[in-house]
Each structure stands twice: as structure tokens, then as C-alpha cells.
Coordinates of C-alpha atoms in Angstrom, one line a residue:
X1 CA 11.7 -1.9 10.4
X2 CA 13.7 -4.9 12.3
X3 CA 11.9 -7.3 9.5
X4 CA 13.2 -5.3 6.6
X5 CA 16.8 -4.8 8.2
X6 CA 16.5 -8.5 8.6
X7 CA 15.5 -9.3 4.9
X8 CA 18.4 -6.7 3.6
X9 CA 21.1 -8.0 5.3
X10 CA 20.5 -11.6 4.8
X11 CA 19.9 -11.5 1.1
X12 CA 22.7 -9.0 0.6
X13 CA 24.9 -11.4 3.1
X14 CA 24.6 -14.7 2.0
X15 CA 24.8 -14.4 -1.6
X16 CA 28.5 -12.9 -1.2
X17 CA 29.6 -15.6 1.3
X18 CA 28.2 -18.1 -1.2
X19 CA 30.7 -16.0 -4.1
X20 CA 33.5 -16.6 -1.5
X21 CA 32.7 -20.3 -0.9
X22 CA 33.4 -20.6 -4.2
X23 CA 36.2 -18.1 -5.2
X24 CA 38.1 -19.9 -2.1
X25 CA 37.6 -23.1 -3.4
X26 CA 34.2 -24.8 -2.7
X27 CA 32.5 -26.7 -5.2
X28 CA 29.9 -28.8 -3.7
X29 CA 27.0 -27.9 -5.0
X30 CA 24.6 -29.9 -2.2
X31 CA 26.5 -28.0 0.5
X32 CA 25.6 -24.8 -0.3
X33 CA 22.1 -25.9 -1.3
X34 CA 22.0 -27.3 2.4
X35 CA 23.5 -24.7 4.0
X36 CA 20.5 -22.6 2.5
X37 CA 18.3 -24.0 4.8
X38 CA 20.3 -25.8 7.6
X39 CA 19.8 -22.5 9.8
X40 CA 16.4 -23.8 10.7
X41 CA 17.3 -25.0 14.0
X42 CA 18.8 -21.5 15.1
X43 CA 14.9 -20.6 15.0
X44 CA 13.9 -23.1 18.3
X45 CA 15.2 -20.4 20.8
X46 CA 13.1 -17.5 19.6
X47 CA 10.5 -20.0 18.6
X48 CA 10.1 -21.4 22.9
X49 CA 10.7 -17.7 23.8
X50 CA 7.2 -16.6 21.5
X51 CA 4.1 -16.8 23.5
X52 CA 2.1 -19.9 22.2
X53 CA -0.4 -18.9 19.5
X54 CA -4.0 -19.6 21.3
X55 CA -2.8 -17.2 23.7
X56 CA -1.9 -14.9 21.9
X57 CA -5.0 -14.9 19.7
X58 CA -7.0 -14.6 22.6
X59 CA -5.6 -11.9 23.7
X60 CA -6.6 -9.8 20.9
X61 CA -9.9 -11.4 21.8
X62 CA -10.3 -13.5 18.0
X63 CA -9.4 -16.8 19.4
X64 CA -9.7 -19.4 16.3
X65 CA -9.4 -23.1 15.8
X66 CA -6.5 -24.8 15.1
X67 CA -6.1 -26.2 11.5
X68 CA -5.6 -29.9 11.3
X69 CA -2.1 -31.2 12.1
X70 CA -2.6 -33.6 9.0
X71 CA -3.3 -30.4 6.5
X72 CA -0.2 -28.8 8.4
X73 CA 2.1 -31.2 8.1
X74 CA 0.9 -31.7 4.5
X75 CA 1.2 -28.0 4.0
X76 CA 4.8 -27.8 5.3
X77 CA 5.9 -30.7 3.3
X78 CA 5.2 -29.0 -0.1
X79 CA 6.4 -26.1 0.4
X80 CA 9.5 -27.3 1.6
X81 CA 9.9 -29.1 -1.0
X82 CA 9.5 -26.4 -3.4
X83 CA 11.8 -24.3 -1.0
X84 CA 14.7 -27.0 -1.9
X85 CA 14.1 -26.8 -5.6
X86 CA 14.1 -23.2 -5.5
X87 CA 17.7 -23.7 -3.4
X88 CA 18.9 -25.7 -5.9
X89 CA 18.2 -23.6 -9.2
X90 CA 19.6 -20.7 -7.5
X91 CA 22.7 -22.2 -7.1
X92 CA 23.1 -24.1 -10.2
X93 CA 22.5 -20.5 -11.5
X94 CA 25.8 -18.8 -9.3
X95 CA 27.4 -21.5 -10.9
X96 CA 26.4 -20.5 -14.4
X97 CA 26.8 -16.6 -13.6
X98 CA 30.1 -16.2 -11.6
X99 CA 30.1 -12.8 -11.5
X100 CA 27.3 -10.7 -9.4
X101 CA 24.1 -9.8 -11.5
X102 CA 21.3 -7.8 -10.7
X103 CA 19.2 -10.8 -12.0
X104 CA 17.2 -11.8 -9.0
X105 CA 14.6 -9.1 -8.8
X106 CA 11.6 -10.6 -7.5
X107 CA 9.0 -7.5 -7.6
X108 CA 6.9 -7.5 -10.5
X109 CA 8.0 -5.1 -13.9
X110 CA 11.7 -4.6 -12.4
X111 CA 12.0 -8.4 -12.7
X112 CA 11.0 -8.7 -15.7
X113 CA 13.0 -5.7 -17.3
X114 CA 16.5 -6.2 -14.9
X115 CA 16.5 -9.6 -16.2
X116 CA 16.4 -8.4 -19.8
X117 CA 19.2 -6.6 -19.5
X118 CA 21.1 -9.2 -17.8
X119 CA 19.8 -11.3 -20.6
X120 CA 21.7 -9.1 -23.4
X121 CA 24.5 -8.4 -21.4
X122 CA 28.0 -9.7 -22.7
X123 CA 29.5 -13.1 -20.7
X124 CA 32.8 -12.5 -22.8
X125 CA 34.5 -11.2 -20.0
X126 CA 35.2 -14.7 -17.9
X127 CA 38.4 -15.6 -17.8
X128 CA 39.5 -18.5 -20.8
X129 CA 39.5 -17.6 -25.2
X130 CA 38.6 -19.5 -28.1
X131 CA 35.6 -19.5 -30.2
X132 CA 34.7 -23.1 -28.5
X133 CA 35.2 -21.6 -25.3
X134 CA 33.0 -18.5 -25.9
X135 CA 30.3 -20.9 -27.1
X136 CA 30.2 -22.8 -24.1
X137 CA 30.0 -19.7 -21.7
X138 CA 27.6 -18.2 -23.5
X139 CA 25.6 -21.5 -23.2
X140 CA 26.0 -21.8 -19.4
X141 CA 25.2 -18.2 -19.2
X142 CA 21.9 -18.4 -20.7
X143 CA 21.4 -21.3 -18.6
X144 CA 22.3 -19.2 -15.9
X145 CA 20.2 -16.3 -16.7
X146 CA 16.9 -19.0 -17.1
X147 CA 17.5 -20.8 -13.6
X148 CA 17.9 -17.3 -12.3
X149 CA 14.7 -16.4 -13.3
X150 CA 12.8 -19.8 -12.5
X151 CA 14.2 -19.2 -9.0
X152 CA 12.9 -15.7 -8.3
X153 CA 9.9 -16.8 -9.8
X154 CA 9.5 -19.5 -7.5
X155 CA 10.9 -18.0 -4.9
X156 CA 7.6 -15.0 -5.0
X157 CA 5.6 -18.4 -5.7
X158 CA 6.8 -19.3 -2.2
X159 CA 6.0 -16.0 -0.5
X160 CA 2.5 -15.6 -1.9
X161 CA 1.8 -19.4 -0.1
X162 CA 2.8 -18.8 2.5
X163 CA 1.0 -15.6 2.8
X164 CA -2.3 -18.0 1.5
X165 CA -1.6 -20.2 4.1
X166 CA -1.5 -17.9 7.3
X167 CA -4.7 -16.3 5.7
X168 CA -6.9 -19.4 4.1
X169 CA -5.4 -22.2 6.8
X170 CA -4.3 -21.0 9.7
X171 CA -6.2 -17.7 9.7
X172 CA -4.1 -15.6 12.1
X173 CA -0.2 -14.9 11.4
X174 CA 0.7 -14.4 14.8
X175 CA 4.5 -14.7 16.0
X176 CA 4.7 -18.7 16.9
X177 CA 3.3 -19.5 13.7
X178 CA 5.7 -17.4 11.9
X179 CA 8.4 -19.2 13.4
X180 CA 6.8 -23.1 13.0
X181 CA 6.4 -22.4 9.0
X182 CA 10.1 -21.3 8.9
X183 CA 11.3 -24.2 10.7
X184 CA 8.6 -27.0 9.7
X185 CA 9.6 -25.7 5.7
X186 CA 13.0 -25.4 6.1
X187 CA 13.9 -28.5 8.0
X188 CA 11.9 -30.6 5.0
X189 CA 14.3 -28.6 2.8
X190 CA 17.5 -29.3 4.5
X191 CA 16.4 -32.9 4.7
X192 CA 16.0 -33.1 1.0
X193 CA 19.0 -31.6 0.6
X194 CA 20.8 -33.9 2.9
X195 CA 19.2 -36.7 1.1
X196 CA 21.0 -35.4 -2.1
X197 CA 24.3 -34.8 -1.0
X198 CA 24.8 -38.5 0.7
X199 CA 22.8 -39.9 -2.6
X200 CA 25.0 -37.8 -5.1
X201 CA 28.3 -39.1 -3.1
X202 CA 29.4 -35.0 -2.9
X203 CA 30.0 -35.7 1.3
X204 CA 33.1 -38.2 0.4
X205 CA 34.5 -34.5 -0.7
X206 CA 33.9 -32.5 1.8
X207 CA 37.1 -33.6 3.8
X208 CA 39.0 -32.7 0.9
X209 CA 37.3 -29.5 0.8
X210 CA 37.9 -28.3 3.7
X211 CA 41.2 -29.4 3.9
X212 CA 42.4 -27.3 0.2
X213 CA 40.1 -24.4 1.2
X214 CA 41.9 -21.1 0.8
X215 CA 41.7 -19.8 4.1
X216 CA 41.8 -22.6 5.8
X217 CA 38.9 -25.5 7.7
X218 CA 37.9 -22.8 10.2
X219 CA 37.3 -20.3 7.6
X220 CA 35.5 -22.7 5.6
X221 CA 33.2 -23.7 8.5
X222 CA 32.4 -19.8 9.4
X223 CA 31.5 -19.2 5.7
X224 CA 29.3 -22.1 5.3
X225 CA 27.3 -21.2 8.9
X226 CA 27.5 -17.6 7.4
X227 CA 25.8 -18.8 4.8
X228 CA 23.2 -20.5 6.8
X229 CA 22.6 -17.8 9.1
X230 CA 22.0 -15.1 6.1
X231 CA 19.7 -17.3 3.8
X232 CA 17.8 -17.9 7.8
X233 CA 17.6 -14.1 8.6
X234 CA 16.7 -13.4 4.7
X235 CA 13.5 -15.4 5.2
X236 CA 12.7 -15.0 8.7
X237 CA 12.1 -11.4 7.8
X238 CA 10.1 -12.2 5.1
X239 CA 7.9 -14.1 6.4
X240 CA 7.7 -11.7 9.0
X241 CA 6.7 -9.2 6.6
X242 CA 4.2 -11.4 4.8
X243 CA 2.6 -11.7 8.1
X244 CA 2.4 -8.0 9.0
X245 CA 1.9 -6.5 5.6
X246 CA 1.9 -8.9 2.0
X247 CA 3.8 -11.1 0.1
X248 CA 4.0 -8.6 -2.3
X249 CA 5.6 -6.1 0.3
X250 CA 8.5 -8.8 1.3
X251 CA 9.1 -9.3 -2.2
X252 CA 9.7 -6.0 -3.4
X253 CA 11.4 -4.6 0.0
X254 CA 13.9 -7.6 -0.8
X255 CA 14.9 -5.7 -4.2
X256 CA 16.8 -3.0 -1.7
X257 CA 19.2 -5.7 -1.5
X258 CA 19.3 -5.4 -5.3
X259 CA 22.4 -2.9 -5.4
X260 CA 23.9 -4.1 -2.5
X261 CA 25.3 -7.0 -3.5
X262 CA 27.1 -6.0 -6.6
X263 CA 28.5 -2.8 -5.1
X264 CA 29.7 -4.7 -2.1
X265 CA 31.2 -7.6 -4.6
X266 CA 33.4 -4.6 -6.7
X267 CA 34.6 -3.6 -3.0
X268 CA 35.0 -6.9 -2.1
X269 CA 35.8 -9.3 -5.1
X270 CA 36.6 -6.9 -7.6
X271 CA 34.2 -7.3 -10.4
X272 CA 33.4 -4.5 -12.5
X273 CA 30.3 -2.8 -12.5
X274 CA 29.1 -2.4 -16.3
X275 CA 26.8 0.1 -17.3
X276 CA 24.1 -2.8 -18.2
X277 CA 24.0 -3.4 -13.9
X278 CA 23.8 0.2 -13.1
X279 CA 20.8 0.7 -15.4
X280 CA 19.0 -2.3 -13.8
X281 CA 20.0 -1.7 -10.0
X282 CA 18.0 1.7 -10.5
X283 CA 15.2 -0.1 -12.1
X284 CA 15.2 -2.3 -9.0
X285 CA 15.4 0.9 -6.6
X286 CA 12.9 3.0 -9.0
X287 CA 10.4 -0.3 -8.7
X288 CA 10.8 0.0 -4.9
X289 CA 10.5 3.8 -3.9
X290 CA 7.2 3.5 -6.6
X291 CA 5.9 0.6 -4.9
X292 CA 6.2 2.4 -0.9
X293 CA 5.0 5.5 -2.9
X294 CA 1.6 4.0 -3.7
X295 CA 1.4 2.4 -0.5
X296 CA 1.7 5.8 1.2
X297 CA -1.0 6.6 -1.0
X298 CA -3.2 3.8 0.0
X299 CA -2.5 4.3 3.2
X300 CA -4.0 8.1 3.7
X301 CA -6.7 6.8 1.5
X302 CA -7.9 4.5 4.0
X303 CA -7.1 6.8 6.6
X304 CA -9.3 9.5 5.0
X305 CA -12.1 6.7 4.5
X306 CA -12.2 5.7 7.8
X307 CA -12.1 9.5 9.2
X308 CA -15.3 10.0 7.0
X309 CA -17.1 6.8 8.2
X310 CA -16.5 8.3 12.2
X311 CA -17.5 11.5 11.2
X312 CA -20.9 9.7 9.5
X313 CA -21.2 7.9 12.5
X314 CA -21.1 11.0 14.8
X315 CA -23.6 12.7 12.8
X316 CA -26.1 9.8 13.1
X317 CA -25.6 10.1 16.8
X318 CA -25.8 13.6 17.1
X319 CA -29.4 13.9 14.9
X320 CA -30.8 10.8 17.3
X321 CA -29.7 12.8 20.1
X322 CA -31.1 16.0 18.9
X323 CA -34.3 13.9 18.0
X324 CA -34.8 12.8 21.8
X325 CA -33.8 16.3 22.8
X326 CA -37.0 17.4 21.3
X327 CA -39.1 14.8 22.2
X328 CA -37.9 15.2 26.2
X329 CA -37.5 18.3 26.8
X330 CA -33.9 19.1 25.8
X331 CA -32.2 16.9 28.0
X332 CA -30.1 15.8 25.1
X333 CA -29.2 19.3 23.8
X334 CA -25.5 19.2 24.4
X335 CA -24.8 17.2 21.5
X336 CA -21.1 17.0 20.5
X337 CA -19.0 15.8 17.5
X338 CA -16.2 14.6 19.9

């Protein structure tokens, strides 16, 4: 439950304070791309504090080899570096969409269907007029609506590696190495990122930035480490959840944030909520409630199976006890089920 509270409120979280960095007057693009995965090093406490993994495996009595630092260090690399691409579409695509869209739906038919919707919904209502004007918007907006897709695509990419590489790799997902993937991919990320932003010449700006922000240089420091901190805690817990259930799990508990974040940015921002986002926000939730639906149903399935195999096993004890009963005299008559 903490790793689901964790995923909600980080991917409902960031993406508004993102909205605000923007409505208040941020533009740099690298920034918020950084800030998307700067929050690795707020992982190192918890990280030291996490029983090392040998021990831990041992414990449950499976200890296992470690993988090859080379194939980690490998491993880490490309997926952080698909982690900062993904950071960067997403963006580029809030730039394109600047109103909030139920578009990044990253469980299975709801993606597919909510961003169909999105797809056909009208961009007419930014602000500006003109036939010339209209043109462009629409342009950027289908721009929008195809980076907002590559990204969620990528994004459940990302998830199902990650879930390949605690299984195939590193064969145990226990805590620690939870916590070293986050960090290891992140920090190649942010590094990337960082890259960018001095290469693109976007940090001569950020003095500027700060300095015309609407609220002020403190408010645009809180939103930019409110960023970090959400995008952290969004991907902490799913990882977390990859770990303790599937990559298909985290990706579909992460659609509950689905209609959070646009009725928070009416409250909050003032957009309006069209019909078009209510009919896909209940896709998203109907997706979710079918998905934990069938996994209730798996769930007593293999609860009934493995009730049968103990209740197979007990009978196979009871007739070889009945069988030495008889062939000794009945000192094994007392035969029970329990």
C-alpha cells in the first residue's frame, strides 16, 4: 500500500508543479527534464539504512551470486539513458499540450483508447485566433499528442526492464537493489540531462529565470525540488512494485493518478474539464478496477490450487500411514488430515 500511495502522489504531484513552473514563468526545457531525475541523491539515506542484499538473501535462505559489476554498470547505463529520452519527450509534450490531458495512460487498452480521444479532442480553445494561428496549434498539438504517447510507451518499456533485469540478472529484487537501480538509472539520466542544458546554453538563463519568476527565487527553487522529489517518489514506488508484484501492476496502478491530475488542475489552474476527459478518466479507472479484479481472481485461483495440492499431499501420507498400520500392527492407525 505505501508503494502505491507513493506512485499516486508522485505522478499526480509532479506533473502539476511542472504546469506551475511553467504558468509562473519557466521555460527551460533541460531544467525540468533534469529536475525529473535530479532527486536521485535523496535515495542514499534509505539506500545505507537497507540491509545489504547478500544478507538479506540469505536470510530467506536463497543466497545467489552477484551479477557482474561490468553487465551492471552496462545495464544501468542504458536504461538511464532511455530514462532521459523518455524525460525529454514528456516534456516537449507539456509544452505542446498546455492544458492537462488524460493522455498518459500507461496500462494496456485504456492507453490506447484515452489517447484516441485525446487525439480527436479540439485544441481550439488556447488562447490566440486566426486561421494561421489555429494551424499551428493544431500542429504542435498533434505533436503533442505523438510524444505523449512515445513517452508512456517507453516509459512501460522502462518498467518491463527493469522488472527483466531484477528477474533475468540480478535474480532477487530485494530492497538495496531496488534502491541502486533507482539511483545508478537516474543519476545517468540527470547526467545526460546536465550534459544538455550546459551544451544547449539554457543555464546562462536560469538567473534570469529565477529572477522574473512569478512568485519569486524561493518559490522557484521549492517548485523545481517539488518537482524532483515527486518524479523520485513516482518511480521509487514503482519500482517498488515491480519488485513485489509486475511491471504490469505499477503500470496500471499508476493510471489511479489518471483523474487526479486534471481534477486537481480545474481546482487549481482552472482548466475546464470537457466531456472528451471525463469519458477517458473513467476508461483509465474502469481499466484499473478490471485489472485488480482479475488479479483477485488469480489470486483465489492459486489459493484454491495450492489448498488442493496439501490436501493431495495429506492423503498420500495418510494411505502410507494406513499401509504401515497394517503391516505393524496398527501402530499407525491414528492417521489425521491435519
Amino acid at each position: 500500500m505505501a508503494d502505491m500511495l507513493m506512485l499516486l502522489v508522485g505522478e499526480a504531484m509532479a506533473p502539476l508543479l511542472t504546469r506551475l513552473y511553467y504558468n509562473s514563468g519557466g521555460n527551460s526545457l533541460w531544467m525540468v527534464t533534469l529536475a525529473q531525475s535530479a532527486g536521485a541523491p535523496l535515495l542514499v539515506i534509505p539506500f545505507l539504512l537497507t540491509p545489504r542484499a547478500a544478507a538479506a538473501a540469505a536470510a530467506v535462505g536463497e543466497p545467489r551470486p552477484a551479477p557482474a559489476a561490468s553487465k551492471m554498470v552496462a545495464i544501468c547505463v542504458a536504461l538511464g539513458l532511455v530514462v532521459g529520452c523518455d524525460n525529454l519527450m514528456y516534456f516537449y509534450a507539456m509544452l505542446y499540450l498546455p492544458r492537462f490531458t488524460p493522455l498518459v495512460v500507461n496500462s494496456v487498452v485504456v492507453l490506447t483508447f484515452s489517447a484516441a480521444l485525446l487525439g480527436v479532442d479540439d485544441p481550439s480553445s488556447s488562447d490566440g485566433g486566426g486561421a494561421g494561428g489555429n494551424a499551428v496549434r493544431r500542429g504542435k498539438h498533434a505533436v503533442g499528442v505523438v510524444l505523449t504517447l512515445s513517452a508512456s510507451a517507453v516509459y512501460a518499456l522502462i518498467l518491463s526492464l527493469f522488472e527483466a533485469t531484477f528477474d533475468k540478472v540480478i535474480g532477487a529484487a530485494t530492497p538495496q537493489w531496488v534502491l541502486k537501480m533507482q539511483i545508478s538509472t537516474n543519476a545517468v539520466a540527470a547526467a545526460v540531462s546536465a550534459a544538455a542544458l550546459f551544451a544547449s546554453g539554457e543555464w546562462r538563463a536560469i538567473r534570469g529565470e529565477m529572477a522574473a519568476f512569478k512568485d519569486g527565487k524561493a518559490a522557484y527553487a521549492a517548485t523545481v525540488v517539488g518537482v524532483a522529489m515527486g518524479w523520485q517518489a513516482a518511480a521509487l514506488g514503482a519500482v517498488r512494485l515491480i519488485a513485489r508484484v509486475s511491471s504490469l501492476f505499477a503500470n496500471v496502478t499508476g493510471t489511479l493518478a489518471l483523474p487526479m491530475v486534471p481534477v486537481l488542475a480545474v481546482a487549481l489552474f482552472g482548466d475546464k474539464m470537457t466531456g472528451t476527459k471525463v469519458v477517458a478518466m473513467l476508461m483509465a479507472v474502469w481499466g484499473f478496477l478490471s485489472y485488480v479484479y482479475q488479479h483477485y481472481l488469480d489470486g483465489r485461483r492459486a489459493a484454491a490450487r495450492e489448498g488442493r495440492v496439501h490436501a493431495a499431499a495429506g492423503c498420500v501420507i495418510c494411505t502410507d500411514q494406513m499401509t504401515y498400520s497394517s503391516m505393524f500392527g496398527g501402530a499407525f492407525s491414528n492417521c489425521s488430515f491435519s
